[in-house]
Coordinates of C-alpha atoms in Angstrom, one line a residue:
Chain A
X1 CA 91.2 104.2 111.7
X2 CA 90.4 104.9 107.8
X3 CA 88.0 102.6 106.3
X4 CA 88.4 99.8 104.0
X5 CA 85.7 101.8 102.1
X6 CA 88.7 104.8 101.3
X7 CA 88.9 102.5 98.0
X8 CA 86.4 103.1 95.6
X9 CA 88.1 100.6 93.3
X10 CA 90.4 98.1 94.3
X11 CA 94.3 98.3 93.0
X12 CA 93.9 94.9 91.3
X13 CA 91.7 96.5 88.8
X14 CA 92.8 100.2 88.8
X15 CA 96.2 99.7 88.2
X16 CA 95.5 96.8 86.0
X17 CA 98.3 97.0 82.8
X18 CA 95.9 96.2 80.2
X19 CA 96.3 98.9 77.4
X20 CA 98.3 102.0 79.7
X21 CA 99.7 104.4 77.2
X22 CA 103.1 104.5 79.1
X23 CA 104.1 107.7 77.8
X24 CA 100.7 109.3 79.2
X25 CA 100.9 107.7 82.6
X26 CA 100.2 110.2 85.1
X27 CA 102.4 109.2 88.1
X28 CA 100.7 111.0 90.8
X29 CA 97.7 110.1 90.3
X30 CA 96.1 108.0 93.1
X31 CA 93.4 105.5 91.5
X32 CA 90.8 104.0 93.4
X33 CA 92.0 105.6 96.7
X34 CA 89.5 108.6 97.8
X35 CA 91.3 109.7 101.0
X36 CA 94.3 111.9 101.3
X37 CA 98.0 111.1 102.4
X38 CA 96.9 110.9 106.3
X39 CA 93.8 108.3 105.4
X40 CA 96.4 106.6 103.6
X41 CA 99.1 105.8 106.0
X42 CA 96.7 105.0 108.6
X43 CA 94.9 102.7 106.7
X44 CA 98.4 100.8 105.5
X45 CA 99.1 100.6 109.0
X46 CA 95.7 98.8 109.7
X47 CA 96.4 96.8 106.3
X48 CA 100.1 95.8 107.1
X49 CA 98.4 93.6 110.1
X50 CA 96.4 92.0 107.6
X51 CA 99.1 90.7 105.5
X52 CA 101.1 89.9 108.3
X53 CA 98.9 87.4 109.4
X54 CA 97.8 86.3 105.5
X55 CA 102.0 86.2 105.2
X56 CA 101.9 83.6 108.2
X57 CA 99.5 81.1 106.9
X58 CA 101.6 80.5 103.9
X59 CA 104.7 80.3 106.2
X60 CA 102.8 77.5 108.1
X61 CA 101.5 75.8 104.7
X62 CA 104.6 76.0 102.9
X63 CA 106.4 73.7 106.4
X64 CA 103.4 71.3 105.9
X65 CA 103.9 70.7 102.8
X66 CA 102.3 73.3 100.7
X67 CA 104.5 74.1 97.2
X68 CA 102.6 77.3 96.5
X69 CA 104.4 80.9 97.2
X70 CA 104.0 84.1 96.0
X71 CA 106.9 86.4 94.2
X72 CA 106.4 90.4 94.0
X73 CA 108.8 91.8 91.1
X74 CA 109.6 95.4 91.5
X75 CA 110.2 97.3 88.5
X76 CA 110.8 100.6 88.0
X77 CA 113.5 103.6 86.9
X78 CA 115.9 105.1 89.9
X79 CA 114.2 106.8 93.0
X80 CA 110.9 105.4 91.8
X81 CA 111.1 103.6 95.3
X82 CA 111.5 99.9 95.4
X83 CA 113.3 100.3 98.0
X84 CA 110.6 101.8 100.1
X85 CA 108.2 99.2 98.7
X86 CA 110.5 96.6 100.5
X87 CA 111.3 98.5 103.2
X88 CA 107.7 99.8 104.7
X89 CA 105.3 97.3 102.7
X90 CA 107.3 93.5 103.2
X91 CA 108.9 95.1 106.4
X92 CA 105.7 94.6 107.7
X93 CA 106.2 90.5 107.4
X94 CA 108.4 88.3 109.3
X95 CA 111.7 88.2 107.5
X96 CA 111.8 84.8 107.5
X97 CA 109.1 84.0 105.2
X98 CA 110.5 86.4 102.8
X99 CA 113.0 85.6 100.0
X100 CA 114.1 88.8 98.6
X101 CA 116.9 89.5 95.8
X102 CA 118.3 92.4 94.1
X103 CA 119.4 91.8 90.5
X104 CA 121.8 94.8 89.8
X105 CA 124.9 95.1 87.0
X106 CA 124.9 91.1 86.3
X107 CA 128.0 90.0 87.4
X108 CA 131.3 87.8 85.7
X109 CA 130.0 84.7 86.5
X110 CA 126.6 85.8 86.3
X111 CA 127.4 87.1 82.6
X112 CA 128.8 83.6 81.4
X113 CA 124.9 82.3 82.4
X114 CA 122.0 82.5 81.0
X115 CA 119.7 85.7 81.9
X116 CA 117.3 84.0 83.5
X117 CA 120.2 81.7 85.2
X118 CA 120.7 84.4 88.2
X119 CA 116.8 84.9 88.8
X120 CA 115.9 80.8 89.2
X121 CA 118.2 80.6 91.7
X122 CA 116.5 83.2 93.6
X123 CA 112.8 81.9 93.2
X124 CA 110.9 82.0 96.6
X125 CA 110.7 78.4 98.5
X126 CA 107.6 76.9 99.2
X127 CA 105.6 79.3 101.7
X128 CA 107.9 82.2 101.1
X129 CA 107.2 85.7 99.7
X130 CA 109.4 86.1 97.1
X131 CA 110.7 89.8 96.4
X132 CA 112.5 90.8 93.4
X133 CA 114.2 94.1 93.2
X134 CA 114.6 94.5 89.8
X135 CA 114.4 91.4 87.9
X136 CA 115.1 89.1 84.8
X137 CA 113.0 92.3 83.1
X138 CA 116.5 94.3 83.4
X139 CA 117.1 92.1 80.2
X140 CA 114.4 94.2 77.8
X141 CA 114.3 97.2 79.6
X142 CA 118.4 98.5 80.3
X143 CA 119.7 96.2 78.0
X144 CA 117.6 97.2 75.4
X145 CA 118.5 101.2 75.8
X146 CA 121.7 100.2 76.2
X147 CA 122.3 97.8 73.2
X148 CA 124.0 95.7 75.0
X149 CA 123.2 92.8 73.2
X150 CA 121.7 92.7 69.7
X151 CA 118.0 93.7 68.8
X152 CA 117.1 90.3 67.6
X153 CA 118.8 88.4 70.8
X154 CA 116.0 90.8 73.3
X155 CA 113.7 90.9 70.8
X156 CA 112.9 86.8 71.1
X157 CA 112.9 87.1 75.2
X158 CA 109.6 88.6 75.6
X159 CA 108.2 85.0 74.4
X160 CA 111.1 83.4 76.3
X161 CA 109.8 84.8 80.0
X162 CA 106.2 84.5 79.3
X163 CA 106.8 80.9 78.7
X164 CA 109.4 81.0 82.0
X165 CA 106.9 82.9 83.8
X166 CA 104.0 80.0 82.9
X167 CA 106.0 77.6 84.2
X168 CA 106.4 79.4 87.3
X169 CA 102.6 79.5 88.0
X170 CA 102.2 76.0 86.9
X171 CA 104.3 74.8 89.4
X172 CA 102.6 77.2 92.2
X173 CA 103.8 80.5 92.5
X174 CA 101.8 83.4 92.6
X175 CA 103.2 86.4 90.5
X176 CA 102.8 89.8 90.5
X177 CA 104.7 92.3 88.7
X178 CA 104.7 95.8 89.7
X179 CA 105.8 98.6 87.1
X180 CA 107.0 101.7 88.9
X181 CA 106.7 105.0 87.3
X182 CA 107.5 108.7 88.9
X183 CA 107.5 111.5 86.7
X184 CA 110.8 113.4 85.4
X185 CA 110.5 115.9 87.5
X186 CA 109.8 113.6 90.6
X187 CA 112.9 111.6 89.8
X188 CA 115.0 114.9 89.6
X189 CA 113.3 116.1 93.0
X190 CA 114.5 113.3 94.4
X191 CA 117.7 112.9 93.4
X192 CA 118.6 116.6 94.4
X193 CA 117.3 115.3 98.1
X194 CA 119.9 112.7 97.7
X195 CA 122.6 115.4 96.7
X196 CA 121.3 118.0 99.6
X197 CA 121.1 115.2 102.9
X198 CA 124.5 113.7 104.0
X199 CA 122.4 110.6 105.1
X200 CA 121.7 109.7 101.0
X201 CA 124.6 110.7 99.5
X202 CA 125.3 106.7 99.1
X203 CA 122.1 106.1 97.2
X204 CA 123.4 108.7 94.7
X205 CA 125.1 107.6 91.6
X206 CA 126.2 110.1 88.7
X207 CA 125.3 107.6 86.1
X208 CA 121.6 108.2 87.6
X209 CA 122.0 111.7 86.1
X210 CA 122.9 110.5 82.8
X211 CA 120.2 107.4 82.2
X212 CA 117.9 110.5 82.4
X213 CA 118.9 111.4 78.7
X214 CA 117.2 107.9 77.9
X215 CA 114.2 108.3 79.1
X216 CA 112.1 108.3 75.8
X217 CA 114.0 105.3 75.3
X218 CA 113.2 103.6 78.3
X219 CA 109.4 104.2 78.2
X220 CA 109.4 102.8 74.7
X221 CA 110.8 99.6 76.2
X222 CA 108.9 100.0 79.6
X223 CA 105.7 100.1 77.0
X224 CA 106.8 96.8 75.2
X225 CA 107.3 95.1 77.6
X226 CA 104.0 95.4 79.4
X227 CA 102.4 95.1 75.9
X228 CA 104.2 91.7 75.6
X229 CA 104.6 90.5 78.6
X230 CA 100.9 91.6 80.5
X231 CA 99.7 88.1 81.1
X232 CA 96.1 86.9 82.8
X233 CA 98.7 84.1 84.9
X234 CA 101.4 86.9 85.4
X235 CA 99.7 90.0 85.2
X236 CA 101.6 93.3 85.4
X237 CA 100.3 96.4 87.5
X238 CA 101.5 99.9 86.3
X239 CA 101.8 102.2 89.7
X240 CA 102.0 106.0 89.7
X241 CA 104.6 106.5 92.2
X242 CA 105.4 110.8 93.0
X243 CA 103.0 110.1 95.7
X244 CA 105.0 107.0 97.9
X245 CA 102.4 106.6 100.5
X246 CA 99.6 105.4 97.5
X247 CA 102.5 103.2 95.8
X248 CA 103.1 101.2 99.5
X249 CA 99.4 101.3 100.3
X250 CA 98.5 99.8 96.8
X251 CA 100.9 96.7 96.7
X252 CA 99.6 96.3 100.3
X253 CA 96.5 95.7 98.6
X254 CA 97.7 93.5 95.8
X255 CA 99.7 91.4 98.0
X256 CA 97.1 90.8 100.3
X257 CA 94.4 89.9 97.5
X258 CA 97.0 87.4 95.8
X259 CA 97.1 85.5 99.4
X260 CA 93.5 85.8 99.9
X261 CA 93.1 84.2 96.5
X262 CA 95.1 81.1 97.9
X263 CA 92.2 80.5 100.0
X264 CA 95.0 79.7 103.1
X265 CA 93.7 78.3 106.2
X266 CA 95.9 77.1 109.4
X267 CA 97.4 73.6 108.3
X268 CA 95.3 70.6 110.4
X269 CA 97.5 68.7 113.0
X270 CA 99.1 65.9 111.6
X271 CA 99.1 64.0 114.6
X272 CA 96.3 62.6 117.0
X273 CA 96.0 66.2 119.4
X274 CA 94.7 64.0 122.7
X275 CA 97.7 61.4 122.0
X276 CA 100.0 64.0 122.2
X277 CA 98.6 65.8 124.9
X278 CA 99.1 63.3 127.0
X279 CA 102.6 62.4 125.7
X280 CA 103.5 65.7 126.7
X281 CA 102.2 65.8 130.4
X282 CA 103.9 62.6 131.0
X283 CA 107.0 64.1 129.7
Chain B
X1 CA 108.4 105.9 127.2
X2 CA 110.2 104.0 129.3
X3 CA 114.1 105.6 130.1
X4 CA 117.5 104.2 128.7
X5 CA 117.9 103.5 132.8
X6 CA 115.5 100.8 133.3
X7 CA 118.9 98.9 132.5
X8 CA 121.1 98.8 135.5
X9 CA 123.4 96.8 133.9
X10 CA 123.7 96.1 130.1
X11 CA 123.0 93.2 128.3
X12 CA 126.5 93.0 127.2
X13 CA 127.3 92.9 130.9
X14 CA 124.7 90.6 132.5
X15 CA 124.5 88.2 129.6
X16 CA 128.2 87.2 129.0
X17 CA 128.3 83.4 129.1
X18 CA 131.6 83.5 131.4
X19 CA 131.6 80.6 133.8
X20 CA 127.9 80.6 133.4
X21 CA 126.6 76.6 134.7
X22 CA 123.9 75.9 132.1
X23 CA 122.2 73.3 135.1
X24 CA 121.5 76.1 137.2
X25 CA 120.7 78.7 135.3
X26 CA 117.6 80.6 136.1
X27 CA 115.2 81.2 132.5
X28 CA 113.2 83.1 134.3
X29 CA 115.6 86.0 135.1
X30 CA 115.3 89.3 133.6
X31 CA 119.1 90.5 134.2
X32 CA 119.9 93.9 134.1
X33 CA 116.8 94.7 134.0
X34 CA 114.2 96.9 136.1
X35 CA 110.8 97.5 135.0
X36 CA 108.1 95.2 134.0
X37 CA 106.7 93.3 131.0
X38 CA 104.6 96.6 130.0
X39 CA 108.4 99.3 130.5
X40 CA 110.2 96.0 128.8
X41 CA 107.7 96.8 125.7
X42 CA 107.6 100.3 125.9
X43 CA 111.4 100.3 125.7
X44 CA 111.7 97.4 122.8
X45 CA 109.4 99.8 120.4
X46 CA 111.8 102.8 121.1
X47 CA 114.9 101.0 120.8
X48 CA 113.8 99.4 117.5
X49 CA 114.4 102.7 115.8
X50 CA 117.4 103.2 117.0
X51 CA 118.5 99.5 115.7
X52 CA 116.8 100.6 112.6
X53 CA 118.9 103.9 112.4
X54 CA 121.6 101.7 112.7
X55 CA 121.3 99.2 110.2
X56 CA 120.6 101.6 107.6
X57 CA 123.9 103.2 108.1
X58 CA 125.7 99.9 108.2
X59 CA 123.9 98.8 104.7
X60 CA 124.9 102.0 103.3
X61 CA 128.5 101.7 104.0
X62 CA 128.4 98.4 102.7
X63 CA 127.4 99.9 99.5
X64 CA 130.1 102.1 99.9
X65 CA 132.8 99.4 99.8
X66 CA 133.1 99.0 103.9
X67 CA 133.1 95.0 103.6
X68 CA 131.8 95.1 107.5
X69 CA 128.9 92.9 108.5
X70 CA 127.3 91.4 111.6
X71 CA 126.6 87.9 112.6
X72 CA 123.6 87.3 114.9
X73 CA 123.5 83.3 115.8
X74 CA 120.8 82.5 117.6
X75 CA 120.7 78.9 119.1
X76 CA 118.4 77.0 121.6
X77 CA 116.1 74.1 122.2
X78 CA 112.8 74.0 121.0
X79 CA 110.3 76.6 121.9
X80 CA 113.4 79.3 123.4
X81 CA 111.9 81.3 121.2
X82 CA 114.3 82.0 118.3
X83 CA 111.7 82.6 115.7
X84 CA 110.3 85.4 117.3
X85 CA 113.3 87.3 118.0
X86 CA 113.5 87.1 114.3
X87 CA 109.9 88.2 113.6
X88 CA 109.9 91.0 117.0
X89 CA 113.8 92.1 116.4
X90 CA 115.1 91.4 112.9
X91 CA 111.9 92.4 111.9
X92 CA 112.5 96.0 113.1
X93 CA 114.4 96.7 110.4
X94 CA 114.8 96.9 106.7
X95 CA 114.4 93.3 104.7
X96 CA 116.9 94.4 102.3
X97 CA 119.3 94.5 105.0
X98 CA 119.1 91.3 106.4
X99 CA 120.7 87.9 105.1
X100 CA 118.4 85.3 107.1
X101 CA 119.5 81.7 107.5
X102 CA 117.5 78.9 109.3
X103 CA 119.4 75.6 109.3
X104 CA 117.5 72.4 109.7
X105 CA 118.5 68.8 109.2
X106 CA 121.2 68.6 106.9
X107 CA 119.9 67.8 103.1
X108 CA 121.2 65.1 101.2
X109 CA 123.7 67.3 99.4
X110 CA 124.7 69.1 102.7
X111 CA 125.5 65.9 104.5
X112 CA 128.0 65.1 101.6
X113 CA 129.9 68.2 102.6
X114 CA 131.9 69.3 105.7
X115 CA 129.5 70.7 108.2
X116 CA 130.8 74.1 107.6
X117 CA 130.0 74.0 103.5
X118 CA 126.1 75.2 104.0
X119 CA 126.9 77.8 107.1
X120 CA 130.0 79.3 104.4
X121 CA 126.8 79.8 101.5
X122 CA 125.1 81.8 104.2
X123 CA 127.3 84.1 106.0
X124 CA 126.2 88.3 105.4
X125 CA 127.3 89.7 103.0
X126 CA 128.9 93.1 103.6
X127 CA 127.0 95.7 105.2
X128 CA 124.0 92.9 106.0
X129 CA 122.9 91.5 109.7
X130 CA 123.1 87.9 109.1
X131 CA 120.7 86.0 111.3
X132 CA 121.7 82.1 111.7
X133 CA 118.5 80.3 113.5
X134 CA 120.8 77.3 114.6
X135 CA 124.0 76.9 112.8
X136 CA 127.0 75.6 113.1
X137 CA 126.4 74.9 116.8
X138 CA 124.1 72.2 115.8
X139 CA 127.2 70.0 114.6
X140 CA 128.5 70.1 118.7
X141 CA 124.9 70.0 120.1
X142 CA 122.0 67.5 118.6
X143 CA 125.0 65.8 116.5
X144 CA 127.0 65.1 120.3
X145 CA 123.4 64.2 121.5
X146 CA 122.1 61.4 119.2
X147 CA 125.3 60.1 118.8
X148 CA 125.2 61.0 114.7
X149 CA 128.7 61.2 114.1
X150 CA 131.3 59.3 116.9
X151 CA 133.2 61.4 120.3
X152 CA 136.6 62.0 118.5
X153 CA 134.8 63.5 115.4
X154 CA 132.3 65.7 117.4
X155 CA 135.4 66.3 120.2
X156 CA 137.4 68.0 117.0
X157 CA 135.4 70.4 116.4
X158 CA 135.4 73.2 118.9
X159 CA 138.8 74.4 117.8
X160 CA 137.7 74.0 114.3
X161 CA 135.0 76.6 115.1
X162 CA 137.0 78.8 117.2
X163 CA 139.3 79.1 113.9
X164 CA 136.6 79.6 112.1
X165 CA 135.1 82.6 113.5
X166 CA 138.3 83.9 114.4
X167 CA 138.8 84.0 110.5
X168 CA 135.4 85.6 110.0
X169 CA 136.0 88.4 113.1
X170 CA 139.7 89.0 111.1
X171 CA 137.6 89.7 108.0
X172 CA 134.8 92.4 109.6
X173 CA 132.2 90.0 111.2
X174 CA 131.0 90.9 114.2
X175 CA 129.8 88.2 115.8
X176 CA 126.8 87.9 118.7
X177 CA 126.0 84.5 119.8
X178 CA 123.3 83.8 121.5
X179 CA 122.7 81.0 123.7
X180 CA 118.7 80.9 124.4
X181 CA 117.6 78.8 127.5
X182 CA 114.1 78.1 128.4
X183 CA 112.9 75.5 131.7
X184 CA 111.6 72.3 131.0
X185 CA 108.5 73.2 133.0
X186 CA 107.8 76.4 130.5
X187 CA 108.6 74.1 127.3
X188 CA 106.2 72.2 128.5
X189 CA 103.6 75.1 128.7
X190 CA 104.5 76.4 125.1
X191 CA 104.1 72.7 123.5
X192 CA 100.7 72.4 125.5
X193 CA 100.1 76.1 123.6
X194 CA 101.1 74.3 120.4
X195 CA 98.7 71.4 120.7
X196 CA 95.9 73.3 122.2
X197 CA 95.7 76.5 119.2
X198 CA 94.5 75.5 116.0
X199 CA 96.9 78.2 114.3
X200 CA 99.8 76.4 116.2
X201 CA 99.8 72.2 115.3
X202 CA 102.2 73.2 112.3
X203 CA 104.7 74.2 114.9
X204 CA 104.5 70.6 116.6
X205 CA 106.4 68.0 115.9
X206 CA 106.0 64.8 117.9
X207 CA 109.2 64.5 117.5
X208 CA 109.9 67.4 120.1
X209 CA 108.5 65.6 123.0
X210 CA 111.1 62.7 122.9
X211 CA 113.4 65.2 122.4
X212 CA 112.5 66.4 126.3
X213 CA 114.2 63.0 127.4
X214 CA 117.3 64.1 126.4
X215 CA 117.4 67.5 128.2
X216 CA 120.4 66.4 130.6
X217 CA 122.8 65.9 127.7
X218 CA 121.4 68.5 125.6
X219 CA 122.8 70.8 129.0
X220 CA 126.0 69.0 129.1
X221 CA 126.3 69.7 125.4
X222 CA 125.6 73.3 125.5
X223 CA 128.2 73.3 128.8
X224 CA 130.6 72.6 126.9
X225 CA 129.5 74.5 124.0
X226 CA 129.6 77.4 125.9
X227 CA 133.1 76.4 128.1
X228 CA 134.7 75.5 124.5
X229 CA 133.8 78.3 122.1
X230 CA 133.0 81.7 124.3
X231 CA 136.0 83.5 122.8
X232 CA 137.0 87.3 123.1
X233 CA 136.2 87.6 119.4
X234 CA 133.5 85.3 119.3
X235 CA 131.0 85.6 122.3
X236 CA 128.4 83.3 123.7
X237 CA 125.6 85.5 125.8
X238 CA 123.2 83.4 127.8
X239 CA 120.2 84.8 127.6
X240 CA 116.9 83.5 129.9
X241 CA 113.8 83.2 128.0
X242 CA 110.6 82.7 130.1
X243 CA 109.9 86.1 129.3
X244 CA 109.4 86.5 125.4
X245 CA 109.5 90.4 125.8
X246 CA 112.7 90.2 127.7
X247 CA 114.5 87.9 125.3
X248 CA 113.7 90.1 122.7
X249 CA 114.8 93.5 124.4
X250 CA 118.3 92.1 125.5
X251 CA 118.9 90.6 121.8
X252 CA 117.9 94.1 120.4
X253 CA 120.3 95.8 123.1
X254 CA 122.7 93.2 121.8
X255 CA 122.7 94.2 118.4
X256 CA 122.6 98.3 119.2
X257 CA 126.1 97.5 121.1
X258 CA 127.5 95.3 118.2
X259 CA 126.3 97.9 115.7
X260 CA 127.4 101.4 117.4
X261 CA 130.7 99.8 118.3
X262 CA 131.2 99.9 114.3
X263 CA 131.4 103.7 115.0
X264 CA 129.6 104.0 112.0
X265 CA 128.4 107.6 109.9
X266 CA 127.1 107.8 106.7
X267 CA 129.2 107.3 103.9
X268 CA 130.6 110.8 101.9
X269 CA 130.2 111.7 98.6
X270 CA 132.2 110.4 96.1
X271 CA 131.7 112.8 93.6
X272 CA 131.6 116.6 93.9
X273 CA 128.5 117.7 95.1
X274 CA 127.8 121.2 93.2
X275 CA 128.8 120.0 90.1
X276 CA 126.3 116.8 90.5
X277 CA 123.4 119.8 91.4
X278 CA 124.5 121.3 88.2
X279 CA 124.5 118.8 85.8
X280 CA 120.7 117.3 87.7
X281 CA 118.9 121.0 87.2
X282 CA 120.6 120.9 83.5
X283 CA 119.1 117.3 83.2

């Protein structure tokens, strides 16, 4: 089994936002991690049991009475792989202490609300990982390229979710916020694979082809948005993702710190243990 | 690995609630099935894939317009184990796939509706295994029990469910109901587990031992569950669950029936393939 010590830096401060020139973001790069794609997958494996059992303490706090919880927001342009973030990294969990949500095209009713209408009712529950695929950041990122509303009506929502996102972790949630990049060429690898196997034609969608002519556009806004929106109590982590085994292993990692940082233990019986011992054999 | 044929008789087969008499019914049977606890294991990790396979293609039609799903409703008494076919069988396969329900005592807005408001809010969306730990069954079992609402409104309401799933089979549910049954004596053994691990008091609930005195017309309640509502469309299996690794193989062989009876493939292209290729290398 690989080491722990295959990091020589931990993701939490490799991947760290602060500063990343968006544009110059190597995407296959692996930071921190010194082993190959073998070392890798055997230490997510190892890791995955980790935060399985992390994952179950805040289960068991959040039934005793715990309000904290944790929410993972996935960001990131077509086959960059949030998918297989939530598939191989929170598959690893028991499904029912996750919350997960996909914000796609906003819908009718959706529409008539606020942005951030669709996204509070989807917050995690007390004790539950919360798992956003995609994410009230939709709102400066493809509504931005797309004008869909006016400059000065995005412009004032960067303010607008950092004070959201405050609130948030005032009232005990945990966030961390995952930026996804692959490269150009990755993304154009992958959708071919998705035009070449029968079994992903579904995940293909032409418009995928055509929000590749906007992808100046969408770095500039991917770039603003972690400028303005990179907080110390909602910090964003920018992850190079042409290599998908780093990107799972990595928000392994940053999953697992955020729990450890909860310092969970087991909850303590709220009962008298001998009492209803012997309740129980007289039952 | 352990063969397809440690099965003599499927699941489907051995586990149909038919005429089954809930007072004699033996938990500690293993029906259908002829290895051990180590094959039972050995064949639950190889059949796991093939559920996985399986879901994947039923989310993908799903996001192809097929407006198909499948129902899983898991009821039982305390300790039958229906949180870990959730974490050892739903877990098997892809979060974003899964629309996971627990329902509790009713909240304060909850009891203001009819009892079928909160299980409407919950059913799977299309293409989705919905998992219901409890559900509506709870209305004709702890509600009959503790006398919470009176005979001729509790009496009412078998039919009303029978409608009711017949309405959801007409609209592409499929629905697997499971009926999970441990013995007294092996409840007593798993609440004795609860009260004796440290990482277990925040499963106890004093509360669960009284509800032991109540196990003759908690079986009279799920007798008649079972006589009243084990349609055609709508099955009740009875599934014996002394033997965690047993309960969780039949479930999984449950849901491989429910989900290759779908005859599903993956979805085709809706667009023309080449010219997709050609406008992606021009991209």
């Amino acid at each position: 089994m690989a080491k722990a010590t295959s990091w020589s830096d931990p993701p939490t401060k490799t991947l760290r936002a602060h500063g990343v020139k968006v544009r110059k973001f190597d995407t296959s790069a692996t930071p921190g991690f010194k082993g190959n794609k073998r070392a890798g997958e055997e230490l997510l494996a190892a890791r995955a049991l980790v935060l399985s059992d992390l994952q179950e303490k805040l289960y068991a706090n959040g039934r005793s009475g715990d309000q904290r919880s944790v929410l993972l927001v996935l960001q990131g342009m077509d086959t960059a792989g949030k998918g297989g973030i939530v598939r191989h990294v929170i598959g690893s969990v028991d499904p029912q202490g996750v919350d997960h949500a996909a914000f796609g095209v906003p819908t009718e009713v959706e529409k008539k609300h606020h942005y951030l209408w669709r996204i509070r009712k989807e917050l995690p529950r007390a004790g539950q990982i919360g798992v956003f695929d995609r994410s009230h950041y939709e709102d400066v990122l493809v509504v931005r390229v797309h004008e869909l509303v006016a400059p000065e009506v995005w412009e004032k929502r960067y303010a607008e979710i950092n004070k959201f996102e405050r609130k948030l972790v005032d009232e005990g949630t945990t966030i961390i916020k995952v930026a996804m990049f692959v490269s150009l060429e990755e993304q154009k690898k992958r959708l071919m694979q998705r035009l070449e196997r029968a079994d992903k034609y579904w995940k293909f969608n032409p418009a995928d082809i055509d929000e590749r002519a906007y992808w100046p556009a969408y770095q500039a806004a991917y770039q603003d948005m972690l400028d303005r929106t990179d907080t110390e109590y909602a910090p964003w982590y920018t992850l190079p993702c042409d290599h998908k085994w780093y990107a799972r292993l990595a928000v392994t990692e940053l999953l697992i710190d955020a729990l450890q940082s909860l310092k969970l233990d087991w909850p303590p019986a709220k009962f008298d243990i001998d009492e209803q011992k012997r309740r129980l054999l007289e039952s």
